[in-house]
Structure formats: structure tokens, C-alpha cells
Amino acid sequence: MIAVSIATVTLKTDRPRDVARFWCDLLGYRVAPNHSDSVMLVGDSGPTLLIQPSMSPPTGSATPSGPPTRRPARLQQART
């Protein structure tokens, strides 16, 4: 088995300071000193969050495509 860890997660937004405040409050992270328009958040555990300014419109979709299904999906517990 190979161990994998995520060091940094990058987010792009037109309001990096507001988004940073949200994630700090949610995760208990703090803003690291930085000399750019980006905001870097660090915590005692977990990946670093890098929030970069972006004025371009978002791409992709936040919701799955296709018609809605009649029944909601259910998570199934793996059998051991």
C-alpha cells in the first residue's frame, strides 16, 4: 500500500480575504504571513490552504449533470 498525503489545497475566488475568514473560523486555521495577494492558511494538522485571487468566472459545475433521480443515493458501509 502506498501512503499519500495532500500538502496544499488551492482555491481561487474573487474575495480571498472573505473566503479565508470562513475557512479559518470553520477549521480553526490561522493566516500565515504572506507578501502577495494570496492568503495562506495553516493549521496544526491537515493541508495548507492557499486562497488565490481570481477575477475570471468559475468553470465547471458544482452540481452533477443530468436529470435528477427519483431516489437519493445512499452510502453503503463496506463489509470487512
Short mmCIF file of C-alpha atoms in Angstrom, two decimals:
data_model
loop_
_atom_site.label_atom_id
_atom_site.label_comp_id
_atom_site.label_asym_id
_atom_site.label_seq_id
_atom_site.Cartn_x
_atom_site.Cartn_y
_atom_site.Cartn_z
CA MET A 1 0.00 0.00 0.00
CA ILE A 2 1.28 3.49 -0.85
CA ALA A 3 0.73 6.33 1.61
CA VAL A 4 -0.36 9.61 0.06
CA SER A 5 -0.79 12.94 1.78
CA ILE A 6 -2.03 16.27 0.48
CA ALA A 7 0.23 19.19 1.41
CA THR A 8 -1.66 22.14 -0.08
CA VAL A 9 -5.17 22.77 -1.37
CA THR A 10 -5.52 25.81 -3.66
CA LEU A 11 -8.77 27.75 -4.01
CA LYS A 12 -9.46 30.66 -6.38
CA THR A 13 -12.01 33.35 -5.62
CA ASP A 14 -12.79 36.99 -6.26
CA ARG A 15 -12.90 37.55 -2.46
CA PRO A 16 -9.85 35.79 -0.95
CA ARG A 17 -9.98 37.59 2.43
CA ASP A 18 -13.66 36.71 3.00
CA VAL A 19 -13.11 33.09 1.97
CA ALA A 20 -10.05 32.90 4.23
CA ARG A 21 -12.06 34.17 7.20
CA PHE A 22 -14.72 31.49 6.54
CA TRP A 23 -12.18 28.64 6.43
CA CYS A 24 -10.29 29.96 9.48
CA ASP A 25 -13.50 30.01 11.50
CA LEU A 26 -14.56 26.57 10.26
CA LEU A 27 -11.24 24.73 10.61
CA GLY A 28 -9.50 26.71 13.35
CA TYR A 29 -6.69 27.63 10.93
CA ARG A 30 -4.71 30.87 11.09
CA VAL A 31 -3.44 33.21 8.38
CA ALA A 32 0.28 32.77 7.69
CA PRO A 33 2.40 35.84 6.88
CA ASN A 34 2.42 36.34 3.12
CA HIS A 35 3.69 39.01 0.74
CA SER A 36 1.23 38.58 -2.12
CA ASP A 37 -2.46 38.95 -2.93
CA SER A 38 -2.95 35.29 -1.98
CA VAL A 39 -3.90 34.22 1.54
CA MET A 40 -2.20 31.17 3.07
CA LEU A 41 -3.93 29.36 5.92
CA VAL A 42 -2.18 26.87 8.18
CA GLY A 43 -3.40 24.64 10.96
CA ASP A 44 -1.90 22.24 13.46
CA SER A 45 -2.88 19.32 11.25
CA GLY A 46 -4.20 18.93 7.74
CA PRO A 47 -3.12 20.54 4.49
CA THR A 48 -2.23 24.19 3.99
CA LEU A 49 -4.95 26.17 2.20
CA LEU A 50 -3.79 28.68 -0.40
CA ILE A 51 -6.54 31.09 -1.44
CA GLN A 52 -5.68 32.97 -4.62
CA PRO A 53 -7.48 35.95 -6.12
CA SER A 54 -9.19 35.30 -9.44
CA MET A 55 -11.36 37.65 -11.45
CA SER A 56 -12.29 35.06 -14.08
CA PRO A 57 -15.72 33.41 -13.89
CA PRO A 58 -15.87 29.90 -12.43
CA THR A 59 -15.75 26.94 -14.78
CA GLY A 60 -17.42 23.59 -14.44
CA SER A 61 -20.44 22.81 -12.33
CA ALA A 62 -20.92 22.49 -8.60
CA THR A 63 -23.80 20.10 -9.16
CA PRO A 64 -23.90 16.80 -11.03
CA SER A 65 -25.17 16.98 -14.58
CA GLY A 66 -28.11 15.05 -15.92
CA PRO A 67 -31.71 14.70 -14.83
CA PRO A 68 -32.46 14.19 -11.13
CA THR A 69 -33.00 10.63 -9.98
CA ARG A 70 -36.18 9.52 -8.25
CA ARG A 71 -34.40 8.09 -5.23
CA PRO A 72 -31.50 9.75 -3.43
CA ALA A 73 -28.19 7.93 -3.47
CA ARG A 74 -27.26 6.10 -0.30
CA LEU A 75 -23.84 5.38 1.06
CA GLN A 76 -23.21 1.76 1.85
CA GLN A 77 -20.83 0.63 4.54
CA ALA A 78 -18.03 -1.59 3.28
CA ARG A 79 -18.14 -5.14 4.54
CA THR A 80 -15.00 -6.35 6.27
#
